[in-house]
CSV table of C-alpha atoms and ligand atoms in Angstrom, one decimal:
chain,number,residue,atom,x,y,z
A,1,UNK,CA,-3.1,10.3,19.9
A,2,UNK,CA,0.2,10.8,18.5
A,3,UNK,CA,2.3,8.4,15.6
A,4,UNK,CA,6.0,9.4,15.9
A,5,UNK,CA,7.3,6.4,13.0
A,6,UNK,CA,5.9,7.1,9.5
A,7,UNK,CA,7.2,7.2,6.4
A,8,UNK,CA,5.9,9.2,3.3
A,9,UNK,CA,6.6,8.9,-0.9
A,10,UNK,CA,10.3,10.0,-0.2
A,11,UNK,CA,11.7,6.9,0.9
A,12,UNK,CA,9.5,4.0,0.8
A,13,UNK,CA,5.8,4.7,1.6
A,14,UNK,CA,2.8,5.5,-0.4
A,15,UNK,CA,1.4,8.4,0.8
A,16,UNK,CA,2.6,12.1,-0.6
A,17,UNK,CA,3.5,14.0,2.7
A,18,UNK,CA,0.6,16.1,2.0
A,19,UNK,CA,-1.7,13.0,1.9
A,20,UNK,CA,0.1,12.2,5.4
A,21,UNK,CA,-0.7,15.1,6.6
A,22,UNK,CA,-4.4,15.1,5.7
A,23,UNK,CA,-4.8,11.7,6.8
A,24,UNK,CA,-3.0,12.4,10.2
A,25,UNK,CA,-5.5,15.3,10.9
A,26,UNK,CA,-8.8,13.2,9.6
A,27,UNK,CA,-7.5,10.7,12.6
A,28,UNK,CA,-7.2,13.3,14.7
A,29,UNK,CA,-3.5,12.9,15.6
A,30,UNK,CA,-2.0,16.0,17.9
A,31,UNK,CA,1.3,14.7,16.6
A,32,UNK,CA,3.1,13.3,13.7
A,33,UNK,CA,7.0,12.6,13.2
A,34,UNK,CA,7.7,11.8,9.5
A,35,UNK,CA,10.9,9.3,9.7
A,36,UNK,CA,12.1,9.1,6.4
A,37,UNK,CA,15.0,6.2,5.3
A,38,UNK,CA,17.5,8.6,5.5
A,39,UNK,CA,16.1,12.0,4.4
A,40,UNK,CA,14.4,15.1,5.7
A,41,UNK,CA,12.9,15.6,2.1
A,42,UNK,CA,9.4,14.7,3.0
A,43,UNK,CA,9.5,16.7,5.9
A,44,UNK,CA,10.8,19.6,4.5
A,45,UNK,CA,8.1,19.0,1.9
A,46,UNK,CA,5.5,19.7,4.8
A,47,UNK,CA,6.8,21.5,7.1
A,48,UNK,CA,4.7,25.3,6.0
A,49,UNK,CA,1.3,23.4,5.8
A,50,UNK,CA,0.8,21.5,9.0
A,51,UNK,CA,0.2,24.7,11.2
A,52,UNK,CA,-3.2,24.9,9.0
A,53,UNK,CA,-3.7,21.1,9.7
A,54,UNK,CA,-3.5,21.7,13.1
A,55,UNK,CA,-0.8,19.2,13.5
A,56,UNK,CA,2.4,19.6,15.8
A,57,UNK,CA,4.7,17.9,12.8
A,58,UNK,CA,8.0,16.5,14.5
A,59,UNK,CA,11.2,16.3,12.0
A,60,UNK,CA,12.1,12.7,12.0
A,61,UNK,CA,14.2,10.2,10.2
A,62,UNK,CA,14.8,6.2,10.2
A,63,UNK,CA,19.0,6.3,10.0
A,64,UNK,CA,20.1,2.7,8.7
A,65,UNK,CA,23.1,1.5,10.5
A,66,UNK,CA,24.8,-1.8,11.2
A,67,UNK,CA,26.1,-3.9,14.0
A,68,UNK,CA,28.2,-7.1,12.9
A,69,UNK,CA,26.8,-10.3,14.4
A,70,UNK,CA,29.1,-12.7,15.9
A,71,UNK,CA,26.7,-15.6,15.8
A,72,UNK,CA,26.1,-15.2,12.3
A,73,UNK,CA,29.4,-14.0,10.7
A,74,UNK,CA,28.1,-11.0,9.5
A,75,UNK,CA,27.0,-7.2,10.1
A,76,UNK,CA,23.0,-6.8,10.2
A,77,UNK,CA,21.2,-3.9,9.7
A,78,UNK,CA,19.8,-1.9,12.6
A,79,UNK,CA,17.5,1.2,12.5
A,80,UNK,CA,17.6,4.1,14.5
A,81,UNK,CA,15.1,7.0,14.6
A,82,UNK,CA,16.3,10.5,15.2
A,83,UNK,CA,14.1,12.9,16.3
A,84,UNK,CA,15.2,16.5,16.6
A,85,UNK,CA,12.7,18.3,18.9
A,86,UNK,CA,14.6,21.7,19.7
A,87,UNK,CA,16.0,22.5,16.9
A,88,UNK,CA,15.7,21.5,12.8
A,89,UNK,CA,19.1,19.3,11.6
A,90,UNK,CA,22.0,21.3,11.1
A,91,UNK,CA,23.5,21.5,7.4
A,92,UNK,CA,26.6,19.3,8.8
A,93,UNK,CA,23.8,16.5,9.3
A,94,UNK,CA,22.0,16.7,5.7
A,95,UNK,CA,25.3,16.9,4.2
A,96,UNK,CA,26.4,13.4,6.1
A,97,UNK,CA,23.2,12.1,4.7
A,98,UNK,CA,23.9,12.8,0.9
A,99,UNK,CA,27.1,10.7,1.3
A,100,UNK,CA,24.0,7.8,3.0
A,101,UNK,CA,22.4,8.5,-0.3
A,102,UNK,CA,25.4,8.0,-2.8
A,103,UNK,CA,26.3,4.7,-1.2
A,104,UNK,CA,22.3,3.6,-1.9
A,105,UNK,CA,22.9,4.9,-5.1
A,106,UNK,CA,25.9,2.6,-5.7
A,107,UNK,CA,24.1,-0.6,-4.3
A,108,UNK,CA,21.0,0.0,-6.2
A,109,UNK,CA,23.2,0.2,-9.8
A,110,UNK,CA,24.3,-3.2,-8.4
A,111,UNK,CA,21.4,-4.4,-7.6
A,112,UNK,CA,19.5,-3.5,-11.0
A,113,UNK,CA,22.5,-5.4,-12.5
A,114,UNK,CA,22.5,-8.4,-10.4
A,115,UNK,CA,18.5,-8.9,-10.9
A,116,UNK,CA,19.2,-8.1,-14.8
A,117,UNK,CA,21.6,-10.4,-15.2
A,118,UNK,CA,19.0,-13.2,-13.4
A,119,UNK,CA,16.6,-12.5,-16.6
A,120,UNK,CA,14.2,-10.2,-14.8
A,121,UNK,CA,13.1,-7.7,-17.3
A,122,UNK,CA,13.2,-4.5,-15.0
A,123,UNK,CA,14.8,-1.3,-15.3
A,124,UNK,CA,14.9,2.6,-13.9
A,125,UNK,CA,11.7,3.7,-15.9
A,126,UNK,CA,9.4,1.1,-14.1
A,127,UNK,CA,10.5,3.3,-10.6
A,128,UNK,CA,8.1,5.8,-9.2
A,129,UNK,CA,11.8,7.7,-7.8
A,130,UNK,CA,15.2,8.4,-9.0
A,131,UNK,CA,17.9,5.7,-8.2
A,132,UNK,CA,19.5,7.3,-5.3
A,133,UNK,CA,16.1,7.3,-2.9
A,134,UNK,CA,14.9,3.7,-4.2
A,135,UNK,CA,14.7,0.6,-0.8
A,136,UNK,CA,14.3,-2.9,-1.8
A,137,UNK,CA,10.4,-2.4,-1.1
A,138,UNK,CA,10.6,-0.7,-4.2
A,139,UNK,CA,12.2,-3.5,-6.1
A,140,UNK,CA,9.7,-6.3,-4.5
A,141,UNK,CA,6.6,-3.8,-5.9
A,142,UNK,CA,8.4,-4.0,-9.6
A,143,UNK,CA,9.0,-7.2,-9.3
A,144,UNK,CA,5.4,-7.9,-8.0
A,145,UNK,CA,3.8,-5.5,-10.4
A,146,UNK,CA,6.1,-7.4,-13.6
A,147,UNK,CA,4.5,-11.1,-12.3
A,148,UNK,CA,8.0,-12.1,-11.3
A,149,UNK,CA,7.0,-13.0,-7.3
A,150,UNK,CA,3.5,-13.4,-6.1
A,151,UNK,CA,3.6,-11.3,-3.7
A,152,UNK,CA,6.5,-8.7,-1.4
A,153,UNK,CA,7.9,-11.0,0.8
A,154,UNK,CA,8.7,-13.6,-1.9
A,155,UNK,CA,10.2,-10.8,-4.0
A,156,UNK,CA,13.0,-10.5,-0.4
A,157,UNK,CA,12.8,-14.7,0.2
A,158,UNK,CA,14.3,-15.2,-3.5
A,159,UNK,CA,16.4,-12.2,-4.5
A,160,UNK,CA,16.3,-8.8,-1.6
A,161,UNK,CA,17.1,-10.3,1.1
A,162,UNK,CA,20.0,-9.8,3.0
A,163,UNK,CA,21.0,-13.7,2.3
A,164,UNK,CA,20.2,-13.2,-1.4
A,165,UNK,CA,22.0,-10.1,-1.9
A,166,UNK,CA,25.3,-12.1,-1.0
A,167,UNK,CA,27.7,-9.1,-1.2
A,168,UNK,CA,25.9,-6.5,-2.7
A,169,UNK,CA,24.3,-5.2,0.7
A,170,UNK,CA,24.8,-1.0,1.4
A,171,UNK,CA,28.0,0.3,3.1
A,172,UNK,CA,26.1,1.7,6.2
A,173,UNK,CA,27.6,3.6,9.1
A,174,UNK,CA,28.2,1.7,12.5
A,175,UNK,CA,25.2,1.7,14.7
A,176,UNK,CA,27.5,3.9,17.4
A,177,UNK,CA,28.5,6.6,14.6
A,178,UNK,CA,25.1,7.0,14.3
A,179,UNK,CA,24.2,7.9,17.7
A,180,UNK,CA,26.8,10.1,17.5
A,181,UNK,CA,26.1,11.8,14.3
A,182,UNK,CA,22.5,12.3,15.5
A,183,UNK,CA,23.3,13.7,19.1
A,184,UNK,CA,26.3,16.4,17.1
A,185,UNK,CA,23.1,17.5,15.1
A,186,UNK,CA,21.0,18.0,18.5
A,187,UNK,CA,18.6,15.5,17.5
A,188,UNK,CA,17.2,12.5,20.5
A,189,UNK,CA,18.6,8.8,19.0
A,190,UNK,CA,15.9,6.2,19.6
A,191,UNK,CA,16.5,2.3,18.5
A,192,UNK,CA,13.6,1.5,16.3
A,193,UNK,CA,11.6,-1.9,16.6
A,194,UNK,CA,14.0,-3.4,18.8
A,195,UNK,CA,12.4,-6.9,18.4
A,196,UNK,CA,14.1,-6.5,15.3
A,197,UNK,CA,17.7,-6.6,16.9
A,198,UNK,CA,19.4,-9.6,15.8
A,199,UNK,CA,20.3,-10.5,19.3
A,200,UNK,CA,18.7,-11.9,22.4
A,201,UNK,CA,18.6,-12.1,26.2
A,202,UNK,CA,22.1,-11.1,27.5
A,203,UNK,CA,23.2,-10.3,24.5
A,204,UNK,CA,20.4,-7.8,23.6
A,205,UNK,CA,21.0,-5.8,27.3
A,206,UNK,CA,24.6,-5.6,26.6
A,207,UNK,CA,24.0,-4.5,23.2
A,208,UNK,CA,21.7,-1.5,24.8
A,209,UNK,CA,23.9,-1.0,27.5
A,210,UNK,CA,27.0,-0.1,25.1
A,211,UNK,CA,25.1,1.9,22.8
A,212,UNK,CA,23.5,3.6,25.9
A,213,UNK,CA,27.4,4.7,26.5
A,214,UNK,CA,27.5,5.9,23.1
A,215,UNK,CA,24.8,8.1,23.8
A,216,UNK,CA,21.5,6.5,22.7
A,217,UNK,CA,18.3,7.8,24.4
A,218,UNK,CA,15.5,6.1,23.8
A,219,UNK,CA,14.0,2.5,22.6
A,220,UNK,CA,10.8,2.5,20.6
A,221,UNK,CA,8.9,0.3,23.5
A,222,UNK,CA,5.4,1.0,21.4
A,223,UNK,CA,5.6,-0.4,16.9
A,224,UNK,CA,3.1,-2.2,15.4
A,225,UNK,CA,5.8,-5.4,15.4
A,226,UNK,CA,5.5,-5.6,19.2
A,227,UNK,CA,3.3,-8.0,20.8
A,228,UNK,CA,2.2,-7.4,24.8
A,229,UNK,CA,5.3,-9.3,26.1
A,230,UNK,CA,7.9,-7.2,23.9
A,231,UNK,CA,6.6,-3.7,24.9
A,232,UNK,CA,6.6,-4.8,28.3
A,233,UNK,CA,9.9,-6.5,27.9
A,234,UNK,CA,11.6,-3.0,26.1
A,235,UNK,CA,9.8,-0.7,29.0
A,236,UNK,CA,11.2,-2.4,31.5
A,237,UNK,CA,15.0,-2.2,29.5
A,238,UNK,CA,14.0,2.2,29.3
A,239,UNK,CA,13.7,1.6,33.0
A,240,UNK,CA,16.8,-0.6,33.8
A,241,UNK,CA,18.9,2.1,31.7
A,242,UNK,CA,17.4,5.2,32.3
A,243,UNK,CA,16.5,6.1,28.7
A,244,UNK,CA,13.0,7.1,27.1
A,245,UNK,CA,10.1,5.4,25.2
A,246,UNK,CA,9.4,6.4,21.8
A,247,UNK,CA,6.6,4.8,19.4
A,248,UNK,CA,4.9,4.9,16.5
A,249,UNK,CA,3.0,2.6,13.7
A,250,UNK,CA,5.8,2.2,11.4
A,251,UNK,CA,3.1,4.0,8.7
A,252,UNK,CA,4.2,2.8,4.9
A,253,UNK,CA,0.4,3.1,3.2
A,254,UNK,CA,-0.3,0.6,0.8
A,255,UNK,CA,3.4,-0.8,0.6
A,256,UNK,CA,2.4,-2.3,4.6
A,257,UNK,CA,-1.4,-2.7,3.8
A,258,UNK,CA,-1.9,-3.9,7.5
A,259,UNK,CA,-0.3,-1.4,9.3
A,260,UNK,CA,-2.7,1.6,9.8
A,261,UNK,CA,-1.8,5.5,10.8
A,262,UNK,CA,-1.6,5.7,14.4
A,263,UNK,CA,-3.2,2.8,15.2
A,264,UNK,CA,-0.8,0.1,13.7
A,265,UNK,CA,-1.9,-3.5,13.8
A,266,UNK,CA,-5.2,-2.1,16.0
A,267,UNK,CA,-2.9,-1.8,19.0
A,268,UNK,CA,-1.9,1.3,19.3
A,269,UNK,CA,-3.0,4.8,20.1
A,270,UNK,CA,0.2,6.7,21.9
A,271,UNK,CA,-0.6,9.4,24.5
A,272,UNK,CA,0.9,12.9,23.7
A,273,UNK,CA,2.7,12.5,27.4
A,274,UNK,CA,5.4,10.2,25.5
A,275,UNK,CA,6.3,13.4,23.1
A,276,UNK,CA,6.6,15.8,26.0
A,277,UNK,CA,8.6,13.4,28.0
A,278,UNK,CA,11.3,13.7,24.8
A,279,UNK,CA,11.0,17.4,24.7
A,280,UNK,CA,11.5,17.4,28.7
A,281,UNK,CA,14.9,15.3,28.0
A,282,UNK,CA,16.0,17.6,25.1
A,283,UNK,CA,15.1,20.4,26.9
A,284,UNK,CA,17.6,19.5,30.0
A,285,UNK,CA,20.1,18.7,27.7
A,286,UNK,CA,20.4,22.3,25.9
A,287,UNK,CA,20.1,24.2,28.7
A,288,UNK,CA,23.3,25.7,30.1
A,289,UNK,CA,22.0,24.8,33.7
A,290,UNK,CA,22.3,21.0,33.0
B,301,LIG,P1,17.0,-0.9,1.9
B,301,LIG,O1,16.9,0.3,2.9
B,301,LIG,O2,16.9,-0.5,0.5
B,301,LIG,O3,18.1,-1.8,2.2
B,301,LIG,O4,15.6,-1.7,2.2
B,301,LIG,C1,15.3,-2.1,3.5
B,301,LIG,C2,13.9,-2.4,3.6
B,301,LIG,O5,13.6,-3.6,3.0
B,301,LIG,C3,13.5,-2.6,5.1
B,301,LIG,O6,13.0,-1.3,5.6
B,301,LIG,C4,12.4,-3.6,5.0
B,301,LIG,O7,11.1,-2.9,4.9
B,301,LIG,C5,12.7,-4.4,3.8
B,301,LIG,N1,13.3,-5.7,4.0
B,301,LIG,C6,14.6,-6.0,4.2
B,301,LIG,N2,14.8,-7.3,4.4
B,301,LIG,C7,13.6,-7.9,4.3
B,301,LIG,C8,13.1,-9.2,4.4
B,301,LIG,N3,14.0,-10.3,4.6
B,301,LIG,N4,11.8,-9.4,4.3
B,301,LIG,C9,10.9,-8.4,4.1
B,301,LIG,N5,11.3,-7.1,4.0
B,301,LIG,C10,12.6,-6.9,4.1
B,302,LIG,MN1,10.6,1.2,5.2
B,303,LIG,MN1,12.8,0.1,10.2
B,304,LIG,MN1,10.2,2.6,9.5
């Protein structure tokens, strides 16, 4: 079994990527891929230790990008994983990303104000991280562990979401700059839980099929989000535009109590073939044959 979608204590999960690691090999996973918001840190953190794990640890990250919405008036966010399997990021890459990180910053001093100025009695020294790596899950657990919301997801219905942020949102990069910016760095673009994509039906393949021009790779067909009919509705787009399948559970620990390592919602449990089909691609592409 294999999870390629987790995420540790450097963006917004709960377990250390040492924890991550220990609980990947007391599943028995072959292979993990830590996808960070944005950041190699909790790779990086890792990478020395998993050899004595015995786990084949992938570098990973979850980019956040945007595609503006025609139906709704607006840009909506859009995730895309990168994986890079032959080689580690190149400097270029992390250096792109701590420009990511300033404009996080920047909305998250806005955002502190904007929920100060609503009377909620928050600020930086109830965060577990500095300002610059904080999500809005982070937010919903202050706001949650203050007795402002009962629970996450009315912390986002009555002040994170993207409708309550109004115009406070992140300046994010367009979805096709990052496919681009991960394919310069080497690394294999994949579009993460497409049932996520704020379109639908023609406007979904058309939507896959540009960004297929642009150089994206693979769809992650297999995420705890996906019932039956949406993996097999996502295979069949791989197949109708030649790109790969990716999956994972989407791992956040305790900040996504439900979701579990490797297995997801229960539904998962990913065959190492789905890995080597990647490496197979990246392999083709780097050598000077292809
Ligand atoms: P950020 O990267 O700081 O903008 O935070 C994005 C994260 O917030 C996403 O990865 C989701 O986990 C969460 N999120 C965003 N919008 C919602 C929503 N409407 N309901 C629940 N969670 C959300
Ligand atoms: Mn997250
Ligand atoms: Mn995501
Ligand atoms: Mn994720």
């Amino acid at each position: 079994m294999i999870d390629l979608h987790t995420h540790t204590t450097f963006s917004d999960g709960t377990s250390t990527p040492e924890a991550l690691l220990q609980e990947a090999r007391s599943i028995g996973l072959r292979a993990l891929a830590i996808t960070d918001h944005d950041t190699f840190s909790g790779f990086d953190a890792v990478l020395p230790l998993a050899p004595q794990h015995g786990i084949e640890l992938i570098c990973g990250l979850e980019l956040s990008t945007q595609v503006y919405v025609e139906q709704i008036g607006r840009s909506s966010q859009v995730h895309l994983l990168g994986y890079f399997l032959g080689q580690l990021p190149p400097p270029h890459f992390r250096e792109w990303l701590t420009t990511i990180s300033s404009l996080r910053y920047a909305r998250n001093l806005k955002l502190m104000a904007h929920l100060q100025a609503k009377n909620l009695a928050i600020d930086w020294p109830d965060f577990p991280l500095p300002p610059q790596t904080l999500s809005r899950t982070h937010f919903a657990n202050v706001l949650l562990a203050k007795g402002y919301v009962p629970d996450r997801q009315r912390a986002f219905d009555l002040y994170l979401s993207d409708e309550m942020l109004g115009g406070i949102e992140r300046k994010l990069p367009s979805v096709a700059e990052g496919i681009e910016r991960i394919c310069g760095a080497g690394g294999l673009p994949s579009l993460a839980h497409p049932v996520r994509l704020p379109f639908h039906h023609l406007a979904l393949r058309s939507f896959i099929q540009e960004m297929t021009g642009c150089g994206l790779r693979a769809l992650e067909v297999y995420h705890s989000d996906h019932k039956p009919e949406d993996t097999n509705k996502f295979l069949q787009l791989t197949a109708d535009f030649g790109l790969l399948a990716t999956g994972g559970s989407d791992y956040h620990g305790q900040n996504k109590p439900d979701i579990m390592l490797g297995k997801g919602r229960g539904n998962l449990c990913l065959a190492y073939t789905l890995l080597e089909a990647m490496k197979e691609s990246v392999k083709d592409r780097h050598s000077p044959f292809s």
